[in-house]
Amino acid sequence: MRFFNTAGPIKPEDHYHISPLERVDRDEIFGLIGMKRYFVLHAPRQTGKTSMLFALRDELNATGQYRAVYVNVETAQPAREDVYSAMQANLSQLASEAKLELEDSFVDETWPQILKNSSGYDALREVLQRWSAASPVPLVLMIDEIDAMVGDSLISVLRQLRAGYARAFRALSSERDAVRNSGCVRLPDTLKR
């Protein structure tokens, strides 16, 4: 029996829904991904952001042209200013999702040693860099609930992502360039509460 869901991501087989990818500019999103750019999805609570990310992940993986993984970094929130613990939580979550969704154990096998040998301030970048180099097709990382992180932990994640992105694509030289080279995707106003 299908029903309306207002508590968390939809399960298409269980919930009435509008296809999550029909609610956004799919061509814009796929264009940004194809150009190796990043984007930020903005919308109020409970409007389908996570469901859209799940649908996007599944569609990208189905093409065989990408390996997409969704990771919720909310588990790192209790670490607050403890960057090492936050990275431990984030990398553990990423490893779990990669194994579950991609049947890929690379992150699971490498992150503990990388974190031990480097620091919380560089481990995420190093893991993503090595994983990208080992992947036969481009990786697409979808990070959800990043706003749950605070302080030094949040700043460290953002700086590592930026450093890795700049190194991988040699495209970013300033924050202004980062904004110009990225996309901002918003869910339609009709969906906002």
Short mmCIF file of N, CA and C in Angstrom, two decimals:
data_model
loop_
_atom_site.label_atom_id
_atom_site.label_comp_id
_atom_site.label_asym_id
_atom_site.label_seq_id
_atom_site.Cartn_x
_atom_site.Cartn_y
_atom_site.Cartn_z
N MET A 1 0.84 -1.18 0.00
CA MET A 1 0.00 0.00 0.00
C MET A 1 0.89 1.25 0.00
N ARG A 2 0.65 2.15 -0.93
CA ARG A 2 1.42 3.38 -1.01
C ARG A 2 0.79 4.45 -0.12
N PHE A 3 1.64 5.36 0.34
CA PHE A 3 1.16 6.45 1.19
C PHE A 3 2.05 7.66 1.00
N PHE A 4 1.60 8.82 1.49
CA PHE A 4 2.38 10.04 1.43
C PHE A 4 3.42 10.03 2.55
N ASN A 5 4.61 10.43 2.23
CA ASN A 5 5.71 10.43 3.19
C ASN A 5 6.16 11.86 3.46
N THR A 6 6.26 12.21 4.72
CA THR A 6 6.77 13.54 5.09
C THR A 6 7.95 13.43 6.05
N ALA A 7 8.47 12.23 6.20
CA ALA A 7 9.56 12.03 7.16
C ALA A 7 10.72 11.32 6.50
N GLY A 8 11.55 12.07 5.82
CA GLY A 8 12.74 11.50 5.21
C GLY A 8 12.58 11.23 3.74
N PRO A 9 13.62 10.67 3.13
CA PRO A 9 13.60 10.42 1.69
C PRO A 9 12.49 9.47 1.28
N ILE A 10 12.02 9.65 0.06
CA ILE A 10 10.97 8.77 -0.44
C ILE A 10 11.55 7.43 -0.87
N LYS A 11 10.70 6.44 -0.82
CA LYS A 11 10.98 5.13 -1.41
C LYS A 11 9.93 4.97 -2.50
N PRO A 12 10.32 5.07 -3.76
CA PRO A 12 9.34 5.07 -4.85
C PRO A 12 8.34 3.92 -4.80
N GLU A 13 8.78 2.76 -4.33
CA GLU A 13 7.87 1.62 -4.27
C GLU A 13 6.85 1.74 -3.15
N ASP A 14 7.10 2.60 -2.16
CA ASP A 14 6.21 2.74 -1.01
C ASP A 14 5.44 4.05 -0.96
N HIS A 15 5.97 5.10 -1.57
CA HIS A 15 5.42 6.44 -1.38
C HIS A 15 4.90 7.06 -2.67
N TYR A 16 3.80 7.79 -2.53
CA TYR A 16 3.36 8.64 -3.63
C TYR A 16 4.40 9.73 -3.78
N HIS A 17 4.71 10.08 -5.01
CA HIS A 17 5.75 11.09 -5.22
C HIS A 17 5.76 11.60 -6.65
N ILE A 18 6.41 12.72 -6.81
CA ILE A 18 6.76 13.24 -8.13
C ILE A 18 8.22 12.86 -8.32
N SER A 19 8.57 12.42 -9.50
CA SER A 19 9.96 12.02 -9.73
C SER A 19 10.90 13.14 -9.30
N PRO A 20 11.83 12.87 -8.40
CA PRO A 20 12.71 13.92 -7.88
C PRO A 20 13.50 14.66 -8.95
N LEU A 21 13.89 13.98 -10.01
CA LEU A 21 14.68 14.64 -11.05
C LEU A 21 13.83 15.48 -12.00
N GLU A 22 12.51 15.34 -11.93
CA GLU A 22 11.63 16.20 -12.73
C GLU A 22 11.42 17.55 -12.04
N ARG A 23 11.79 17.64 -10.80
CA ARG A 23 11.54 18.86 -10.02
C ARG A 23 12.69 19.85 -10.10
N VAL A 24 13.77 19.48 -10.74
CA VAL A 24 14.93 20.36 -10.90
C VAL A 24 15.29 20.42 -12.38
N ASP A 25 16.17 21.32 -12.72
CA ASP A 25 16.64 21.42 -14.11
C ASP A 25 17.68 20.33 -14.34
N ARG A 26 17.20 19.17 -14.74
CA ARG A 26 18.05 18.00 -14.92
C ARG A 26 19.18 18.28 -15.90
N ASP A 27 18.89 18.96 -17.00
CA ASP A 27 19.92 19.25 -18.00
C ASP A 27 21.02 20.12 -17.41
N GLU A 28 20.64 21.09 -16.57
CA GLU A 28 21.64 21.94 -15.93
C GLU A 28 22.54 21.12 -15.01
N ILE A 29 21.94 20.27 -14.21
CA ILE A 29 22.72 19.45 -13.28
C ILE A 29 23.66 18.51 -14.03
N PHE A 30 23.13 17.82 -15.03
CA PHE A 30 23.98 16.90 -15.79
C PHE A 30 25.04 17.66 -16.58
N GLY A 31 24.71 18.86 -17.02
CA GLY A 31 25.70 19.70 -17.70
C GLY A 31 26.85 20.07 -16.78
N LEU A 32 26.52 20.47 -15.54
CA LEU A 32 27.56 20.82 -14.57
C LEU A 32 28.44 19.61 -14.25
N ILE A 33 27.82 18.46 -14.08
CA ILE A 33 28.58 17.24 -13.80
C ILE A 33 29.46 16.89 -15.00
N GLY A 34 28.91 17.00 -16.20
CA GLY A 34 29.68 16.71 -17.40
C GLY A 34 30.88 17.63 -17.58
N MET A 35 30.76 18.87 -17.09
CA MET A 35 31.87 19.83 -17.17
C MET A 35 32.79 19.74 -15.96
N LYS A 36 32.56 18.74 -15.11
CA LYS A 36 33.36 18.52 -13.90
C LYS A 36 33.29 19.71 -12.95
N ARG A 37 32.12 20.29 -12.87
CA ARG A 37 31.88 21.40 -11.95
C ARG A 37 31.11 20.86 -10.76
N TYR A 38 30.97 21.68 -9.76
CA TYR A 38 30.17 21.29 -8.61
C TYR A 38 28.96 22.20 -8.52
N PHE A 39 27.98 21.79 -7.73
CA PHE A 39 26.80 22.62 -7.53
C PHE A 39 26.32 22.46 -6.11
N VAL A 40 25.52 23.42 -5.70
CA VAL A 40 24.92 23.43 -4.37
C VAL A 40 23.41 23.40 -4.57
N LEU A 41 22.75 22.53 -3.85
CA LEU A 41 21.29 22.42 -3.92
C LEU A 41 20.70 23.15 -2.71
N HIS A 42 19.91 24.18 -2.99
CA HIS A 42 19.28 24.96 -1.92
C HIS A 42 17.77 24.73 -1.92
N ALA A 43 17.21 24.49 -0.77
CA ALA A 43 15.76 24.40 -0.61
C ALA A 43 15.46 24.26 0.88
N PRO A 44 14.24 24.64 1.28
CA PRO A 44 13.87 24.49 2.69
C PRO A 44 13.81 23.02 3.10
N ARG A 45 13.63 22.80 4.39
CA ARG A 45 13.53 21.45 4.93
C ARG A 45 12.35 20.70 4.32
N GLN A 46 12.52 19.40 4.20
CA GLN A 46 11.48 18.46 3.77
C GLN A 46 10.84 18.84 2.43
N THR A 47 11.69 19.23 1.49
CA THR A 47 11.18 19.52 0.14
C THR A 47 11.74 18.55 -0.89
N GLY A 48 12.48 17.55 -0.46
CA GLY A 48 12.93 16.52 -1.38
C GLY A 48 14.38 16.58 -1.82
N LYS A 49 15.21 17.31 -1.10
CA LYS A 49 16.63 17.42 -1.49
C LYS A 49 17.33 16.06 -1.44
N THR A 50 17.17 15.36 -0.35
CA THR A 50 17.84 14.06 -0.21
C THR A 50 17.29 13.06 -1.22
N SER A 51 15.99 13.06 -1.43
CA SER A 51 15.40 12.17 -2.43
C SER A 51 15.95 12.48 -3.81
N MET A 52 16.15 13.77 -4.11
CA MET A 52 16.72 14.15 -5.40
C MET A 52 18.15 13.65 -5.52
N LEU A 53 18.93 13.77 -4.45
CA LEU A 53 20.32 13.29 -4.49
C LEU A 53 20.37 11.77 -4.68
N PHE A 54 19.48 11.04 -4.02
CA PHE A 54 19.43 9.59 -4.21
C PHE A 54 19.10 9.24 -5.67
N ALA A 55 18.10 9.93 -6.23
CA ALA A 55 17.70 9.67 -7.62
C ALA A 55 18.83 10.02 -8.58
N LEU A 56 19.51 11.13 -8.32
CA LEU A 56 20.63 11.53 -9.16
C LEU A 56 21.76 10.50 -9.08
N ARG A 57 22.08 10.08 -7.87
CA ARG A 57 23.11 9.05 -7.68
C ARG A 57 22.77 7.79 -8.49
N ASP A 58 21.53 7.34 -8.36
CA ASP A 58 21.12 6.11 -9.03
C ASP A 58 21.17 6.25 -10.55
N GLU A 59 20.74 7.41 -11.06
CA GLU A 59 20.75 7.61 -12.51
C GLU A 59 22.19 7.71 -13.04
N LEU A 60 23.04 8.43 -12.33
CA LEU A 60 24.44 8.53 -12.75
C LEU A 60 25.11 7.16 -12.76
N ASN A 61 24.88 6.38 -11.73
CA ASN A 61 25.48 5.04 -11.67
C ASN A 61 24.95 4.13 -12.78
N ALA A 62 23.68 4.30 -13.13
CA ALA A 62 23.08 3.47 -14.18
C ALA A 62 23.70 3.74 -15.55
N THR A 63 24.23 4.94 -15.77
CA THR A 63 24.84 5.26 -17.06
C THR A 63 26.15 4.52 -17.28
N GLY A 64 26.83 4.18 -16.19
CA GLY A 64 28.14 3.56 -16.31
C GLY A 64 29.26 4.54 -16.61
N GLN A 65 28.91 5.81 -16.81
CA GLN A 65 29.91 6.84 -17.11
C GLN A 65 30.48 7.48 -15.85
N TYR A 66 29.82 7.26 -14.74
CA TYR A 66 30.23 7.85 -13.46
C TYR A 66 30.07 6.81 -12.37
N ARG A 67 30.75 7.06 -11.26
CA ARG A 67 30.53 6.30 -10.04
C ARG A 67 30.12 7.34 -9.01
N ALA A 68 28.84 7.36 -8.68
CA ALA A 68 28.30 8.38 -7.79
C ALA A 68 28.02 7.78 -6.42
N VAL A 69 28.36 8.54 -5.40
CA VAL A 69 28.10 8.10 -4.03
C VAL A 69 27.52 9.28 -3.25
N TYR A 70 26.52 8.97 -2.45
CA TYR A 70 25.87 9.94 -1.56
C TYR A 70 26.43 9.70 -0.17
N VAL A 71 26.76 10.77 0.53
CA VAL A 71 27.21 10.63 1.91
C VAL A 71 26.57 11.72 2.77
N ASN A 72 26.02 11.30 3.89
CA ASN A 72 25.44 12.22 4.86
C ASN A 72 26.48 12.44 5.95
N VAL A 73 26.96 13.67 6.10
CA VAL A 73 28.02 13.95 7.06
C VAL A 73 27.49 14.44 8.42
N GLU A 74 26.21 14.30 8.62
CA GLU A 74 25.61 14.70 9.89
C GLU A 74 26.19 13.93 11.07
N THR A 75 26.69 12.73 10.82
CA THR A 75 27.26 11.92 11.90
C THR A 75 28.49 12.58 12.51
N ALA A 76 29.10 13.52 11.81
CA ALA A 76 30.29 14.22 12.33
C ALA A 76 29.92 15.41 13.21
N GLN A 77 28.66 15.76 13.29
CA GLN A 77 28.25 16.95 14.05
C GLN A 77 28.67 16.92 15.51
N PRO A 78 28.54 15.79 16.21
CA PRO A 78 28.94 15.80 17.62
C PRO A 78 30.43 16.09 17.85
N ALA A 79 31.26 15.89 16.84
CA ALA A 79 32.70 16.14 16.99
C ALA A 79 33.00 17.63 17.13
N ARG A 80 32.13 18.46 16.62
CA ARG A 80 32.25 19.92 16.69
C ARG A 80 33.64 20.41 16.32
N GLU A 81 34.48 20.81 17.26
CA GLU A 81 35.80 21.37 16.97
C GLU A 81 36.89 20.30 16.84
N ASP A 82 36.56 19.06 17.11
CA ASP A 82 37.54 17.97 17.03
C ASP A 82 37.62 17.48 15.58
N VAL A 83 38.52 18.08 14.82
CA VAL A 83 38.62 17.80 13.38
C VAL A 83 38.94 16.33 13.12
N TYR A 84 39.83 15.75 13.88
CA TYR A 84 40.21 14.35 13.68
C TYR A 84 38.99 13.43 13.82
N SER A 85 38.21 13.64 14.87
CA SER A 85 37.01 12.80 15.08
C SER A 85 35.97 13.04 14.00
N ALA A 86 35.83 14.27 13.56
CA ALA A 86 34.88 14.57 12.48
C ALA A 86 35.29 13.87 11.19
N MET A 87 36.59 13.91 10.87
CA MET A 87 37.06 13.24 9.66
C MET A 87 36.90 11.74 9.78
N GLN A 88 37.13 11.21 10.97
CA GLN A 88 36.93 9.78 11.20
C GLN A 88 35.47 9.40 10.90
N ALA A 89 34.54 10.19 11.40
CA ALA A 89 33.12 9.92 11.15
C ALA A 89 32.78 10.05 9.67
N ASN A 90 33.27 11.12 9.04
CA ASN A 90 32.97 11.35 7.62
C ASN A 90 33.55 10.26 6.73
N LEU A 91 34.79 9.89 6.98
CA LEU A 91 35.44 8.87 6.14
C LEU A 91 34.83 7.49 6.35
N SER A 92 34.44 7.19 7.58
CA SER A 92 33.76 5.93 7.86
C SER A 92 32.43 5.87 7.12
N GLN A 93 31.70 6.98 7.15
CA GLN A 93 30.41 7.05 6.45
C GLN A 93 30.61 6.92 4.94
N LEU A 94 31.61 7.60 4.40
CA LEU A 94 31.90 7.51 2.97
C LEU A 94 32.27 6.07 2.58
N ALA A 95 33.09 5.43 3.39
CA ALA A 95 33.48 4.04 3.11
C ALA A 95 32.27 3.12 3.11
N SER A 96 31.39 3.31 4.07
CA SER A 96 30.19 2.49 4.16
C SER A 96 29.30 2.66 2.93
N GLU A 97 29.09 3.91 2.52
CA GLU A 97 28.25 4.18 1.35
C GLU A 97 28.89 3.64 0.07
N ALA A 98 30.20 3.78 -0.07
CA ALA A 98 30.88 3.27 -1.27
C ALA A 98 30.75 1.75 -1.37
N LYS A 99 30.88 1.07 -0.24
CA LYS A 99 30.72 -0.39 -0.23
C LYS A 99 29.29 -0.78 -0.57
N LEU A 100 28.34 -0.08 0.03
CA LEU A 100 26.93 -0.41 -0.15
C LEU A 100 26.45 -0.10 -1.57
N GLU A 101 26.73 1.10 -2.05
CA GLU A 101 26.18 1.55 -3.33
C GLU A 101 27.02 1.15 -4.54
N LEU A 102 28.33 1.11 -4.38
CA LEU A 102 29.21 0.85 -5.52
C LEU A 102 29.93 -0.50 -5.43
N GLU A 103 29.74 -1.19 -4.32
CA GLU A 103 30.49 -2.43 -4.06
C GLU A 103 31.99 -2.17 -4.22
N ASP A 104 32.42 -1.04 -3.68
CA ASP A 104 33.80 -0.58 -3.79
C ASP A 104 34.37 -0.46 -2.38
N SER A 105 35.40 -1.22 -2.09
CA SER A 105 35.99 -1.21 -0.75
C SER A 105 37.25 -0.36 -0.66
N PHE A 106 37.58 0.38 -1.73
CA PHE A 106 38.81 1.18 -1.74
C PHE A 106 38.88 2.13 -0.55
N VAL A 107 37.83 2.90 -0.33
CA VAL A 107 37.84 3.88 0.77
C VAL A 107 37.95 3.15 2.10
N ASP A 108 37.19 2.08 2.27
CA ASP A 108 37.21 1.33 3.51
C ASP A 108 38.60 0.78 3.82
N GLU A 109 39.30 0.36 2.80
CA GLU A 109 40.63 -0.23 2.99
C GLU A 109 41.74 0.81 3.18
N THR A 110 41.50 2.04 2.76
CA THR A 110 42.58 3.03 2.79
C THR A 110 42.42 4.14 3.82
N TRP A 111 41.19 4.51 4.18
CA TRP A 111 41.03 5.71 5.00
C TRP A 111 41.67 5.61 6.38
N PRO A 112 41.59 4.47 7.09
CA PRO A 112 42.16 4.46 8.44
C PRO A 112 43.67 4.78 8.45
N GLN A 113 44.40 4.21 7.52
CA GLN A 113 45.84 4.46 7.48
C GLN A 113 46.15 5.89 7.03
N ILE A 114 45.38 6.39 6.08
CA ILE A 114 45.58 7.77 5.62
C ILE A 114 45.32 8.74 6.77
N LEU A 115 44.23 8.52 7.50
CA LEU A 115 43.93 9.40 8.63
C LEU A 115 45.02 9.32 9.69
N LYS A 116 45.50 8.13 9.95
CA LYS A 116 46.55 7.94 10.95
C LYS A 116 47.85 8.63 10.53
N ASN A 117 48.21 8.53 9.25
CA ASN A 117 49.48 9.07 8.76
C ASN A 117 49.44 10.57 8.46
N SER A 118 48.28 11.09 8.12
CA SER A 118 48.20 12.52 7.82
C SER A 118 47.59 13.22 9.02
N SER A 119 46.51 13.85 8.81
CA SER A 119 45.81 14.50 9.91
C SER A 119 44.36 14.68 9.48
N GLY A 120 43.56 15.08 10.41
CA GLY A 120 42.18 15.38 10.06
C GLY A 120 42.08 16.52 9.07
N TYR A 121 43.12 17.32 9.02
CA TYR A 121 43.10 18.50 8.15
C TYR A 121 43.43 18.17 6.70
N ASP A 122 43.79 16.94 6.39
CA ASP A 122 44.15 16.59 5.02
C ASP A 122 43.66 15.21 4.59
N ALA A 123 43.12 14.43 5.49
CA ALA A 123 42.78 13.03 5.19
C ALA A 123 41.67 12.90 4.15
N LEU A 124 40.63 13.71 4.24
CA LEU A 124 39.53 13.62 3.28
C LEU A 124 40.04 13.90 1.87
N ARG A 125 40.82 14.95 1.72
CA ARG A 125 41.36 15.28 0.40
C ARG A 125 42.22 14.13 -0.14
N GLU A 126 43.06 13.58 0.71
CA GLU A 126 43.95 12.50 0.29
C GLU A 126 43.17 11.25 -0.11
N VAL A 127 42.17 10.88 0.67
CA VAL A 127 41.35 9.71 0.33
C VAL A 127 40.65 9.93 -1.01
N LEU A 128 40.03 11.10 -1.18
CA LEU A 128 39.32 11.36 -2.43
C LEU A 128 40.27 11.40 -3.62
N GLN A 129 41.44 11.96 -3.43
CA GLN A 129 42.43 12.03 -4.51
C GLN A 129 42.86 10.63 -4.94
N ARG A 130 43.18 9.78 -3.97
CA ARG A 130 43.61 8.41 -4.29
C ARG A 130 42.48 7.59 -4.91
N TRP A 131 41.28 7.77 -4.36
CA TRP A 131 40.13 7.03 -4.89
C TRP A 131 39.84 7.46 -6.32
N SER A 132 39.90 8.74 -6.60
CA SER A 132 39.69 9.24 -7.96
C SER A 132 40.71 8.66 -8.92
N ALA A 133 41.97 8.61 -8.49
CA ALA A 133 43.03 8.07 -9.35
C ALA A 133 42.82 6.58 -9.64
N ALA A 134 42.24 5.86 -8.69
CA ALA A 134 42.03 4.42 -8.85
C ALA A 134 40.75 4.08 -9.61
N SER A 135 39.86 5.06 -9.75
CA SER A 135 38.56 4.80 -10.37
C SER A 135 38.66 4.82 -11.90
N PRO A 136 38.03 3.86 -12.56
CA PRO A 136 38.08 3.82 -14.03
C PRO A 136 37.24 4.92 -14.69
N VAL A 137 36.29 5.47 -13.97
CA VAL A 137 35.45 6.57 -14.47
C VAL A 137 35.38 7.65 -13.40
N PRO A 138 34.96 8.86 -13.76
CA PRO A 138 34.90 9.94 -12.77
C PRO A 138 33.98 9.61 -11.58
N LEU A 139 34.41 10.04 -10.41
CA LEU A 139 33.59 9.92 -9.20
C LEU A 139 32.74 11.17 -9.05
N VAL A 140 31.53 10.98 -8.57
CA VAL A 140 30.65 12.10 -8.24
C VAL A 140 30.29 11.93 -6.77
N LEU A 141 30.65 12.91 -5.97
CA LEU A 141 30.40 12.86 -4.53
C LEU A 141 29.27 13.82 -4.19
N MET A 142 28.22 13.30 -3.56
CA MET A 142 27.09 14.12 -3.13
C MET A 142 27.09 14.16 -1.61
N ILE A 143 27.32 15.33 -1.07
CA ILE A 143 27.42 15.50 0.39
C ILE A 143 26.13 16.14 0.89
N ASP A 144 25.49 15.49 1.83
CA ASP A 144 24.24 15.99 2.41
C ASP A 144 24.46 16.35 3.87
N GLU A 145 23.68 17.31 4.34
CA GLU A 145 23.67 17.75 5.74
C GLU A 145 25.00 18.35 6.18
N ILE A 146 25.72 18.96 5.27
CA ILE A 146 27.00 19.58 5.65
C ILE A 146 26.77 20.73 6.62
N ASP A 147 25.60 21.33 6.57
CA ASP A 147 25.31 22.43 7.48
C ASP A 147 25.16 21.97 8.93
N ALA A 148 25.13 20.66 9.17
CA ALA A 148 25.09 20.15 10.54
C ALA A 148 26.45 20.26 11.22
N MET A 149 27.51 20.31 10.41
CA MET A 149 28.86 20.44 10.97
C MET A 149 29.10 21.89 11.37
N VAL A 150 30.02 22.09 12.32
CA VAL A 150 30.29 23.44 12.81
C VAL A 150 31.79 23.64 13.01
N GLY A 151 32.17 24.88 13.14
CA GLY A 151 33.52 25.25 13.56
C GLY A 151 34.63 24.71 12.69
N ASP A 152 35.72 24.34 13.34
CA ASP A 152 36.91 23.88 12.63
C ASP A 152 36.65 22.63 11.79
N SER A 153 35.75 21.77 12.23
CA SER A 153 35.44 20.56 11.47
C SER A 153 34.83 20.92 10.12
N LEU A 154 33.87 21.82 10.13
CA LEU A 154 33.24 22.27 8.88
C LEU A 154 34.26 22.96 7.98
N ILE A 155 35.02 23.86 8.55
CA ILE A 155 36.02 24.60 7.77
C ILE A 155 37.03 23.63 7.15
N SER A 156 37.45 22.63 7.90
CA SER A 156 38.40 21.66 7.38
C SER A 156 37.83 20.89 6.20
N VAL A 157 36.59 20.43 6.31
CA VAL A 157 35.96 19.71 5.19
C VAL A 157 35.91 20.59 3.96
N LEU A 158 35.43 21.81 4.13
CA LEU A 158 35.31 22.71 2.98
C LEU A 158 36.66 23.02 2.35
N ARG A 159 37.65 23.26 3.16
CA ARG A 159 38.99 23.56 2.63
C ARG A 159 39.59 22.35 1.92
N GLN A 160 39.38 21.17 2.46
CA GLN A 160 39.91 19.97 1.81
C GLN A 160 39.22 19.71 0.47
N LEU A 161 37.92 19.93 0.43
CA LEU A 161 37.20 19.75 -0.83
C LEU A 161 37.69 20.76 -1.87
N ARG A 162 37.85 21.99 -1.43
CA ARG A 162 38.33 23.01 -2.36
C ARG A 162 39.75 22.70 -2.83
N ALA A 163 40.63 22.31 -1.94
CA ALA A 163 42.01 21.99 -2.32
C ALA A 163 42.04 20.81 -3.29
N GLY A 164 41.23 19.81 -3.02
CA GLY A 164 41.20 18.65 -3.92
C GLY A 164 40.61 18.99 -5.27
N TYR A 165 39.57 19.81 -5.26
CA TYR A 165 38.94 20.22 -6.52
C TYR A 165 39.92 21.03 -7.35
N ALA A 166 40.60 21.97 -6.72
CA ALA A 166 41.55 22.81 -7.44
C ALA A 166 42.70 21.98 -8.00
N ARG A 167 43.15 21.03 -7.23
CA ARG A 167 44.26 20.17 -7.68
C ARG A 167 43.82 19.27 -8.83
N ALA A 168 42.62 18.75 -8.71
CA ALA A 168 42.14 17.82 -9.73
C ALA A 168 41.88 18.51 -11.06
N PHE A 169 41.35 19.71 -11.02
CA PHE A 169 40.93 20.36 -12.26
C PHE A 169 41.70 21.63 -12.58
N ARG A 170 42.55 22.09 -11.66
CA ARG A 170 43.33 23.30 -11.88
C ARG A 170 42.44 24.46 -12.35
N ALA A 171 41.24 24.51 -11.78
CA ALA A 171 40.28 25.49 -12.27
C ALA A 171 40.04 26.65 -11.32
N LEU A 172 40.30 26.45 -10.05
CA LEU A 172 39.93 27.46 -9.08
C LEU A 172 41.14 28.22 -8.58
N SER A 173 41.06 29.54 -8.64
CA SER A 173 42.16 30.33 -8.11
C SER A 173 41.70 31.28 -7.02
N SER A 174 40.41 31.45 -6.88
CA SER A 174 39.89 32.30 -5.81
C SER A 174 38.45 31.92 -5.53
N GLU A 175 37.92 32.40 -4.43
CA GLU A 175 36.53 32.10 -4.13
C GLU A 175 35.61 32.67 -5.20
N ARG A 176 35.98 33.82 -5.75
CA ARG A 176 35.16 34.41 -6.81
C ARG A 176 35.10 33.44 -7.99
N ASP A 177 36.24 32.84 -8.36
CA ASP A 177 36.24 31.86 -9.43
C ASP A 177 35.40 30.65 -9.07
N ALA A 178 35.45 30.25 -7.81
CA ALA A 178 34.67 29.08 -7.38
C ALA A 178 33.19 29.34 -7.60
N VAL A 179 32.74 30.53 -7.26
CA VAL A 179 31.33 30.85 -7.45
C VAL A 179 31.00 30.92 -8.94
N ARG A 180 31.86 31.53 -9.72
CA ARG A 180 31.62 31.67 -11.15
C ARG A 180 31.63 30.31 -11.85
N ASN A 181 32.45 29.39 -11.40
CA ASN A 181 32.60 28.10 -12.06
C ASN A 181 31.66 27.03 -11.54
N SER A 182 30.82 27.36 -10.60
CA SER A 182 29.93 26.36 -10.05
C SER A 182 28.49 26.72 -10.38
N GLY A 183 27.60 25.86 -9.99
CA GLY A 183 26.20 26.13 -10.21
C GLY A 183 25.46 26.12 -8.90
N CYS A 184 24.36 26.82 -8.88
CA CYS A 184 23.49 26.82 -7.71
C CYS A 184 22.14 26.34 -8.20
N VAL A 185 21.70 25.22 -7.71
CA VAL A 185 20.44 24.64 -8.14
C VAL A 185 19.43 24.84 -7.03
N ARG A 186 18.30 25.35 -7.39
CA ARG A 186 17.24 25.57 -6.40
C ARG A 186 16.01 24.76 -6.80
N LEU A 187 15.35 24.22 -5.79
CA LEU A 187 14.08 23.57 -6.07
C LEU A 187 13.06 24.66 -6.38
N PRO A 188 12.08 24.37 -7.22
CA PRO A 188 11.11 25.40 -7.61
C PRO A 188 10.42 26.03 -6.41
N ASP A 189 10.11 27.33 -6.55
CA ASP A 189 9.46 28.07 -5.47
C ASP A 189 8.15 27.43 -5.05
N THR A 190 7.47 26.78 -5.97
CA THR A 190 6.19 26.17 -5.63
C THR A 190 6.33 25.06 -4.60
N LEU A 191 7.54 24.55 -4.41
CA LEU A 191 7.75 23.47 -3.46
C LEU A 191 8.16 23.98 -2.09
N LYS A 192 8.47 25.27 -2.01
CA LYS A 192 8.92 25.83 -0.74
C LYS A 192 7.73 26.01 0.19
N ARG A 193 7.99 25.81 1.46
CA ARG A 193 6.91 25.95 2.45
C ARG A 193 6.87 27.34 2.99
#
